[in-house]
CSV table of C-alpha atoms and ligand atoms in Angstrom, one decimal:
chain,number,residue,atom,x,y,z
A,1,UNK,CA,0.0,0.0,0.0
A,2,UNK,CA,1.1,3.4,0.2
A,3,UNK,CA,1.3,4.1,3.8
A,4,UNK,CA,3.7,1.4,3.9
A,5,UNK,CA,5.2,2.7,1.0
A,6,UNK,CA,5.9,5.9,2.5
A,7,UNK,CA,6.8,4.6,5.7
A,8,UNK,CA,10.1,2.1,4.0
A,9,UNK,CA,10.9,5.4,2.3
A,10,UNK,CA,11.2,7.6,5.7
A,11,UNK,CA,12.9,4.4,7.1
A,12,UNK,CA,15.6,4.4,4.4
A,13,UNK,CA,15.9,7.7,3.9
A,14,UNK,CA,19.3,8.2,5.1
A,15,UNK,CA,20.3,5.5,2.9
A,16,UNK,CA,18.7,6.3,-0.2
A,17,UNK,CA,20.3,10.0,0.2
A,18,UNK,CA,23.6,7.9,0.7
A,19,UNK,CA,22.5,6.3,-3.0
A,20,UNK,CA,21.9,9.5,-4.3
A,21,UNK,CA,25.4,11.1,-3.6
A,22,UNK,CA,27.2,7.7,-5.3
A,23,UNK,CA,24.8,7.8,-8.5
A,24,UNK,CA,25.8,11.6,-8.9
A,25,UNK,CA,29.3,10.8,-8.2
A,26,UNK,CA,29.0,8.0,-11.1
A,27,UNK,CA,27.4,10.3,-13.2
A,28,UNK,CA,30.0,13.0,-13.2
A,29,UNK,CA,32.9,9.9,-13.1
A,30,UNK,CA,31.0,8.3,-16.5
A,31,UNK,CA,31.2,11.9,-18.4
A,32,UNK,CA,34.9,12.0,-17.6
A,33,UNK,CA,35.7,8.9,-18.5
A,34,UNK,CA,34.0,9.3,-21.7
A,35,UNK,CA,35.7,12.3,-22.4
A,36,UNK,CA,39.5,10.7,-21.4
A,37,UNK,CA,38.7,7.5,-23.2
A,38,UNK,CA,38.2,5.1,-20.3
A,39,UNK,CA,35.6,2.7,-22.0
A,40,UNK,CA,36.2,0.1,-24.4
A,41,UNK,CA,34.6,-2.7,-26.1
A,42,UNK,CA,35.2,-6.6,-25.4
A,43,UNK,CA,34.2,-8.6,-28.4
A,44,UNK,CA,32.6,-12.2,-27.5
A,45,UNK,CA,32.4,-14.8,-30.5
A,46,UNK,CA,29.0,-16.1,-32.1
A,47,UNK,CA,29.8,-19.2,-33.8
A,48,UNK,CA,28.2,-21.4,-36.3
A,49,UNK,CA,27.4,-24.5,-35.1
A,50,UNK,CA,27.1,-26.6,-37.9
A,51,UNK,CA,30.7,-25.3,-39.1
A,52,UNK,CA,32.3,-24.5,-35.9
A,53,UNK,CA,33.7,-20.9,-37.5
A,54,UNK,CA,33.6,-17.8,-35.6
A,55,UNK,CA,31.3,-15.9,-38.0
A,56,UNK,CA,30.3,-12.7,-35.8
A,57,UNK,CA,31.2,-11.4,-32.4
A,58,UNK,CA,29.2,-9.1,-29.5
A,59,UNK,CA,30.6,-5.9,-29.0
A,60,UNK,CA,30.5,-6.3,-24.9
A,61,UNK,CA,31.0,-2.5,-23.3
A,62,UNK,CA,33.6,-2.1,-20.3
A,63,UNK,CA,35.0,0.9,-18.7
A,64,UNK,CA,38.8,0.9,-17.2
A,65,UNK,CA,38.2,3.2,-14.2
A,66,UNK,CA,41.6,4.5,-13.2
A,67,UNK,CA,40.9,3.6,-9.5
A,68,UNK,CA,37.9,1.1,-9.2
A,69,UNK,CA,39.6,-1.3,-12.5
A,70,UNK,CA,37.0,-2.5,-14.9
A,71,UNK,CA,33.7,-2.2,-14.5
A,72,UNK,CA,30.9,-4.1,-16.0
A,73,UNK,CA,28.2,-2.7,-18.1
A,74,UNK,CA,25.8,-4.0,-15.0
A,75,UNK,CA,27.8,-1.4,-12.7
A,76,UNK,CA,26.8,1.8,-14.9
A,77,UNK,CA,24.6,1.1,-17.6
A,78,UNK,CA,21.3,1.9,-15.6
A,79,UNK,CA,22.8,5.0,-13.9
A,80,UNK,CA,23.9,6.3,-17.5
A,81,UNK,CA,20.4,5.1,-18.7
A,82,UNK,CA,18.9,7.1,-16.2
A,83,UNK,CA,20.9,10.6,-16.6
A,84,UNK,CA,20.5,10.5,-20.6
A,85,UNK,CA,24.3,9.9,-20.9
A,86,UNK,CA,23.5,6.4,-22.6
A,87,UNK,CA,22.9,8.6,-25.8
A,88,UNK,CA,26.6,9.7,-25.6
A,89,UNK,CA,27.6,6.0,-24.8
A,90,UNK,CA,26.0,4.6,-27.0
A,91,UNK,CA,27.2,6.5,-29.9
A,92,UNK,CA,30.7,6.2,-28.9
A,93,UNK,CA,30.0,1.8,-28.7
A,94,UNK,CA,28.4,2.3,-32.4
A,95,UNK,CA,31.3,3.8,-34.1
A,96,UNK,CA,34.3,2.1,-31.8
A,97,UNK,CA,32.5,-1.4,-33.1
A,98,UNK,CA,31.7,-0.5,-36.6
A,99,UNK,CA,35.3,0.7,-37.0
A,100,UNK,CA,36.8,-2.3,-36.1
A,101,UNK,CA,34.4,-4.5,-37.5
A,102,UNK,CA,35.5,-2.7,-41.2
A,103,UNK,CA,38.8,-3.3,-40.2
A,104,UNK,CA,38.6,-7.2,-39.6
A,105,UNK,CA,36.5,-7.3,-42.3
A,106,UNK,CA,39.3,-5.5,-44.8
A,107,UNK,CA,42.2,-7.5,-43.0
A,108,UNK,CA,41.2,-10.9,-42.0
A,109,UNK,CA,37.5,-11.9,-42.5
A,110,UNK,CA,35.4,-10.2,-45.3
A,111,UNK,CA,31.9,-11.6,-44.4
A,112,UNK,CA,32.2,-11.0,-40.3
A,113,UNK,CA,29.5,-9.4,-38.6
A,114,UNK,CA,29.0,-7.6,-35.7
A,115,UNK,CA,26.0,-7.4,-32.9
A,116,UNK,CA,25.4,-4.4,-30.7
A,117,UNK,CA,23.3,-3.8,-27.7
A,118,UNK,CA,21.4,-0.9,-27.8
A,119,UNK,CA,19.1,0.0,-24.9
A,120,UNK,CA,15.4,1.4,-24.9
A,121,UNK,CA,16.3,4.2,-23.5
A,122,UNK,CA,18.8,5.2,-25.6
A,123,UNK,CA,16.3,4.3,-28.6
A,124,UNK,CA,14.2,6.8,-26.9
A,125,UNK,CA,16.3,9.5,-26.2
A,126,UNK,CA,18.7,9.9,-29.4
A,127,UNK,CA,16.9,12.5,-31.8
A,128,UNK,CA,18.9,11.8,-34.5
A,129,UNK,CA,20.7,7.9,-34.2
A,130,UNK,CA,19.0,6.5,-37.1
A,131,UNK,CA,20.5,8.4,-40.2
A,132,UNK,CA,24.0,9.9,-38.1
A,133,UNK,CA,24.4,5.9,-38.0
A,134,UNK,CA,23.6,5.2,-41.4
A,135,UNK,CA,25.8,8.1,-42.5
A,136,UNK,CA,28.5,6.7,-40.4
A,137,UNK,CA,27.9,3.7,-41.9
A,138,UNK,CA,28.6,4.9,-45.8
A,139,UNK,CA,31.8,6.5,-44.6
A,140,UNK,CA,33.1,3.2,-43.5
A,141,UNK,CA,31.9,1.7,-46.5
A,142,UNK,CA,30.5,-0.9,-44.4
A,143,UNK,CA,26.9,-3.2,-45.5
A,144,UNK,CA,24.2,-2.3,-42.7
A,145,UNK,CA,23.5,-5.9,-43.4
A,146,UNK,CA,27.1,-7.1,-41.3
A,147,UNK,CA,25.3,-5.2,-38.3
A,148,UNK,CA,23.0,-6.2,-35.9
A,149,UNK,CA,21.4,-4.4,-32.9
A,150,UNK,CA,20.7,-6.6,-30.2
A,151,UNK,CA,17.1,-5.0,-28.4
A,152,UNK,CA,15.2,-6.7,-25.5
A,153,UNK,CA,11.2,-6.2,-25.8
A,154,UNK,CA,11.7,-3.4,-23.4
A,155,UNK,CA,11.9,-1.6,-26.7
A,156,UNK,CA,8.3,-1.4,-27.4
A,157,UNK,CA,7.4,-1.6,-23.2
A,158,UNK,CA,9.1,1.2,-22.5
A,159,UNK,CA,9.2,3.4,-25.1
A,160,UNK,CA,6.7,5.4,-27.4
A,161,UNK,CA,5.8,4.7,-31.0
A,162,UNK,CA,8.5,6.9,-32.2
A,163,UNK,CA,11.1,4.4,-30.3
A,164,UNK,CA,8.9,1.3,-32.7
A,165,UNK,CA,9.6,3.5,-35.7
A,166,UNK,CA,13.0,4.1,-35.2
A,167,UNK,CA,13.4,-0.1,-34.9
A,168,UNK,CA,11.9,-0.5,-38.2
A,169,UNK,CA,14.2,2.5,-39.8
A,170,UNK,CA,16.7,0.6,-38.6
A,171,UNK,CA,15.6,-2.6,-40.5
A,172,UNK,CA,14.4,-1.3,-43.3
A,173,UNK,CA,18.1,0.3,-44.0
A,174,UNK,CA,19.1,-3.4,-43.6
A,175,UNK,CA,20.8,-3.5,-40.4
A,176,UNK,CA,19.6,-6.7,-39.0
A,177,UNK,CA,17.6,-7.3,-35.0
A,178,UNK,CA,18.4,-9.5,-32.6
A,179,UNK,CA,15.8,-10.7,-29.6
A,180,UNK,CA,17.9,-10.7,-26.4
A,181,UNK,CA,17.4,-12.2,-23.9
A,182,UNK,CA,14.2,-14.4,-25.2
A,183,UNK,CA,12.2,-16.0,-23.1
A,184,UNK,CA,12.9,-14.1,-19.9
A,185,UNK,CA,10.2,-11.1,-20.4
A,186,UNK,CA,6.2,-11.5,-20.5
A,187,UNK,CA,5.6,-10.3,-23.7
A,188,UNK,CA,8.5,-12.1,-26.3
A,189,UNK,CA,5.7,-13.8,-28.3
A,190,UNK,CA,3.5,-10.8,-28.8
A,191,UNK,CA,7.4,-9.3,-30.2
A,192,UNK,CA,7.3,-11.6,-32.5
A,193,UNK,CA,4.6,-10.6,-34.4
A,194,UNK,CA,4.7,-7.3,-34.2
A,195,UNK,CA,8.3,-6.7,-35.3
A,196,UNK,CA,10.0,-8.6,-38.4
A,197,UNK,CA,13.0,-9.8,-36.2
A,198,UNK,CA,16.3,-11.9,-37.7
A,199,UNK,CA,17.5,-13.3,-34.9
A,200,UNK,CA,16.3,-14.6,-31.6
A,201,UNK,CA,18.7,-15.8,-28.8
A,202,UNK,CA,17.9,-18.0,-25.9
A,203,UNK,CA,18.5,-16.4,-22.6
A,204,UNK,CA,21.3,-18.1,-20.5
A,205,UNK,CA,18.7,-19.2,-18.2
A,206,UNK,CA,17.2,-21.5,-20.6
A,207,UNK,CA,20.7,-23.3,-21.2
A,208,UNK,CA,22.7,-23.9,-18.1
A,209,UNK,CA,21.0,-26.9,-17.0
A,210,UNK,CA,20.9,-28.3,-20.2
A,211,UNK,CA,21.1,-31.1,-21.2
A,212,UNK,CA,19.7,-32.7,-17.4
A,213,UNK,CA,16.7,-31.0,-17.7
A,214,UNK,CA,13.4,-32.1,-19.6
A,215,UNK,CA,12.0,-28.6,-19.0
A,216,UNK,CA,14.4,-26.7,-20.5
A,217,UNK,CA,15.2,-29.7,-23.4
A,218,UNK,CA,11.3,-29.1,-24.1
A,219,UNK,CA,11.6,-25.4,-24.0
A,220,UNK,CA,14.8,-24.8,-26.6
A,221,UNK,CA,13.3,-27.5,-28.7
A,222,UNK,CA,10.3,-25.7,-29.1
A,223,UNK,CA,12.0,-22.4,-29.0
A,224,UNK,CA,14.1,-23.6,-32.0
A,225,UNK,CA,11.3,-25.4,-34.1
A,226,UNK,CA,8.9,-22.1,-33.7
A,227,UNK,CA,11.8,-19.2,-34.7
A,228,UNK,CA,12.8,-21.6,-37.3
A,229,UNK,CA,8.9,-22.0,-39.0
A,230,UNK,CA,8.4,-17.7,-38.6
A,231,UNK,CA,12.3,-17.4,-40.3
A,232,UNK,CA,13.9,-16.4,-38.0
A,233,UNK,CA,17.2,-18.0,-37.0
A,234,UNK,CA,18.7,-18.5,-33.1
A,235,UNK,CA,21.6,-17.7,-31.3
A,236,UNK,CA,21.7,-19.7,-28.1
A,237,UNK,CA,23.6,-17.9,-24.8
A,238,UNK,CA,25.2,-18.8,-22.5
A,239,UNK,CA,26.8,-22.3,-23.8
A,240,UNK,CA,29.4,-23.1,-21.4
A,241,UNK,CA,29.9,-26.9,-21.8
A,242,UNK,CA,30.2,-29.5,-24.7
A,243,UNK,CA,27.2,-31.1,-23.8
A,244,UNK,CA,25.3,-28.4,-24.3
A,245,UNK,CA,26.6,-27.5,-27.5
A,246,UNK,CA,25.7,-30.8,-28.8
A,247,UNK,CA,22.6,-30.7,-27.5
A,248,UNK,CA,21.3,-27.4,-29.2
A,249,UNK,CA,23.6,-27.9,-32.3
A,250,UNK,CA,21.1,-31.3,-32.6
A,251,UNK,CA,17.9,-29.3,-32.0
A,252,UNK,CA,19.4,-27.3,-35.2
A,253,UNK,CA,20.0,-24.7,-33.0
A,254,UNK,CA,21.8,-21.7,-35.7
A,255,UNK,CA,24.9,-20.1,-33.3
A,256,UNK,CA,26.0,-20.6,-30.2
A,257,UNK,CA,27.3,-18.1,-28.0
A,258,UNK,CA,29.0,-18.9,-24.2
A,259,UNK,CA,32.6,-19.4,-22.9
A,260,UNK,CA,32.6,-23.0,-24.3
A,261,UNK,CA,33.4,-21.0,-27.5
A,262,UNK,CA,35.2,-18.4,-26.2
A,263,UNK,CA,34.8,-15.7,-23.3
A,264,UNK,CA,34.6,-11.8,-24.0
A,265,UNK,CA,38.2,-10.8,-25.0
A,266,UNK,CA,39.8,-7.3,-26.8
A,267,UNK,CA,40.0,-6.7,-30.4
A,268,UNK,CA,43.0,-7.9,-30.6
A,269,UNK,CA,43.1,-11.5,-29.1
A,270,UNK,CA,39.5,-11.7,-31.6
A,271,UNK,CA,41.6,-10.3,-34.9
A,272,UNK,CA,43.8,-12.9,-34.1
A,273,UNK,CA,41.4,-15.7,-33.8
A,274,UNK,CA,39.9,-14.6,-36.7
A,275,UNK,CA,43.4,-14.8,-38.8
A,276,UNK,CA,43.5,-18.1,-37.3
A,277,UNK,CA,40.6,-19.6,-38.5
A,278,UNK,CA,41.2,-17.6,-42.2
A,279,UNK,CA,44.4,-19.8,-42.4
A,280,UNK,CA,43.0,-23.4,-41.7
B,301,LIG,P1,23.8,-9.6,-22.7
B,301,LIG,O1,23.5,-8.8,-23.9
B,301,LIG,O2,22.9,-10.7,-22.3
B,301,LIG,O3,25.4,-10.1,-22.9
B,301,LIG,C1,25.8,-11.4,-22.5
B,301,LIG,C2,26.4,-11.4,-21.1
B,301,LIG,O4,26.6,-12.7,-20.7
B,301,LIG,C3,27.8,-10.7,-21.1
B,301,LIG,O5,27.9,-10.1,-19.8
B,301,LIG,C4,28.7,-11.9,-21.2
B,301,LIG,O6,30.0,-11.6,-20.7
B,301,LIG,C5,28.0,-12.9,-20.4
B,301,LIG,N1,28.3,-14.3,-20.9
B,301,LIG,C6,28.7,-14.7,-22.1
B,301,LIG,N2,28.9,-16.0,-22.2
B,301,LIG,C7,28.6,-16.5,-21.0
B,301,LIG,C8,28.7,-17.8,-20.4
B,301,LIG,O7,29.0,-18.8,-21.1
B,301,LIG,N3,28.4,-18.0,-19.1
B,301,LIG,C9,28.0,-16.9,-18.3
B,301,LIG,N4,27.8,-17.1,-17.0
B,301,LIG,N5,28.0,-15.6,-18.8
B,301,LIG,C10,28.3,-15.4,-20.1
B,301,LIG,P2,28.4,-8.6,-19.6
B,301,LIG,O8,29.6,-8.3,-20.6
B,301,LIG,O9,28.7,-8.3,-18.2
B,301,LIG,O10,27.2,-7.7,-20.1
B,301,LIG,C11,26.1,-7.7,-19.3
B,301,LIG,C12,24.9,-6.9,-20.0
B,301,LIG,O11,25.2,-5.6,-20.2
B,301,LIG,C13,24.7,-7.5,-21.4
B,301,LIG,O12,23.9,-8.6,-21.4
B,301,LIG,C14,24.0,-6.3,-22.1
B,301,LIG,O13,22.6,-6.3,-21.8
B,301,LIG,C15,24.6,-5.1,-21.4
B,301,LIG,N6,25.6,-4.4,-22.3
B,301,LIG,C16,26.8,-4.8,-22.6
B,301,LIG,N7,27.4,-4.0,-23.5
B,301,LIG,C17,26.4,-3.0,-23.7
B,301,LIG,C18,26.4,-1.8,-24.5
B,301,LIG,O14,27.4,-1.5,-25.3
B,301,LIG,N8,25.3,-1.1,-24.5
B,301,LIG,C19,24.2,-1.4,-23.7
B,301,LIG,N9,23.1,-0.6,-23.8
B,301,LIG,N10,24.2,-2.5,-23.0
B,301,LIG,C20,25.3,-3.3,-22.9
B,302,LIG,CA1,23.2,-8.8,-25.9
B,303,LIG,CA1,21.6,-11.7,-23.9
B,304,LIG,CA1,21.4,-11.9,-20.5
């Protein structure tokens, strides 16, 4: 109710005003360490599991604080989300990617491709994304179609109709849309339909007690066999043992993603796998 409401808000007051004080401090902290370079991106591979080949990473933010070390994107993503810095961020993680995704595409893998996460409130809040990414795009002389922005259904939940259109923009300039996170929202199905999605990845959740559990055998099973009949194809998450991968590489299961493949690592360490692989 909201008497009781009120009264765990009087309670925690002192706390919450403690909260307060560390969220502004991050705030100021995320501006300067946009501005001196502090982030950058890991880059996790997606691989084809019918071939084995690393055919497209996720771009994976981090930011090397000076003092704290690196911090996950779970440790300032909703603070930045919240303070309408995520436009900023989010800018800087679409060019940083797409530039060195048209790199190891000119050097070492022509037809690699790249998925970013892009949040709903970033959606929301950029006026212009859409075509400044698009132009970006033509000065790199990069396909939209080696791109894919990874959205949750909090999309369409949270944001307006104008955050729906700018999803389709996207799309229909041919950068591809990946479901994260499926399964783990209340409205994925009603997604489906409503948005012409490409890909569709199975949340973690759904594959770390495979392949022991008839639930969640039943579930990726049927996950599979219903993206597969609407077109869509699916990346499963979250892979960490060979078991697994059989398993979901025998449900016909697309691409598998999950540190049985390999864990988030920098550009670097992933140019060279990709060399690697170019070579065999
Ligand atoms: P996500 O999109 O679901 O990304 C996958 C997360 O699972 C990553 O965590 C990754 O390190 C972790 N992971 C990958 N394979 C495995 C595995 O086999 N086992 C386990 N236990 N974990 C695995 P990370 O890097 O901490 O990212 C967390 C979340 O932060 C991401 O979840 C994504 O929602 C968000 N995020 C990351 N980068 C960005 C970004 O540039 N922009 C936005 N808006 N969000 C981002
Ligand atoms: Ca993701
Ligand atoms: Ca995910
Ligand atoms: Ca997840």
């Amino acid at each position: 109710s909201k008497e009781k409401g009120r009264n765990r808000f009087s309670r925690f007051a002192p706390e919450m005003l403690h909260e307060e004080q560390w969220r502004l401090q991050l705030l100021h902290e995320l501006e300067k360490g946009l501005a001196r370079e502090q982030f950058m991106l890991h880059y996790q591979p997606i691989v084809d599991m019918a071939s084995g080949r690393t055919v497209k990473a996720e771009a994976l933010l981090r930011w090397e604080h000076p003092l704290h070390g690196v911090l996950s994107p779970g440790e300032f993503i909703p603070a930045a989300e919240e303070s309408g810095l995520i436009v900023a961020l989010g800018d800087w993680v679409f060019r940083e990617a797409t530039r060195q995704l048209a790199e190891w595409r000119h050097l070492a893998a022509p037809a690699f491709e790249l998925s970013v996460n892009v949040s709903p409130r970033q959606l929301h809040a950029s006026e212009h994304a859409v075509q400044d990414w698009l132009d970006w795009l033509q000065q790199l002389a990069l396909r939209s179609d080696s791109l894919t922005v990874e959205i949750t259904e909090g999309v369409l939940l949270d944001g307006d109709q104008a955050t729906g259109a700018k999803m389709l923009a996207l799309q229909g300039a041919g950068l591809k849309v990946a479901l994260d996170d499926f399964g783990t929202g209340y409205s994925s199905l009603s997604y489906l339909k409503r948005f012409p999605i490409d890909f569709l990845k199975i949340d973690r959740s759904f594959v770390s007690k495979l392949p022991q559990s008839q639930e969640d055998r039943v579930l990726c099973s049927a996950i599979i066999a219903m993206a597969h009949q609407l077109g869509i194809e699916v990346v499963a998450e979250g892979v960490e043992t060979r078991e697994q991968h059989i398993f979901l590489r025998g449900q016909g299961c697309d691409y598998g993603q999950g540190y049985w493949y390999g864990r988030p690592m920098n550009a670097r360490s992933l140019g060279e796998r990709l060399q690697a692989e170019a070579g065999q």
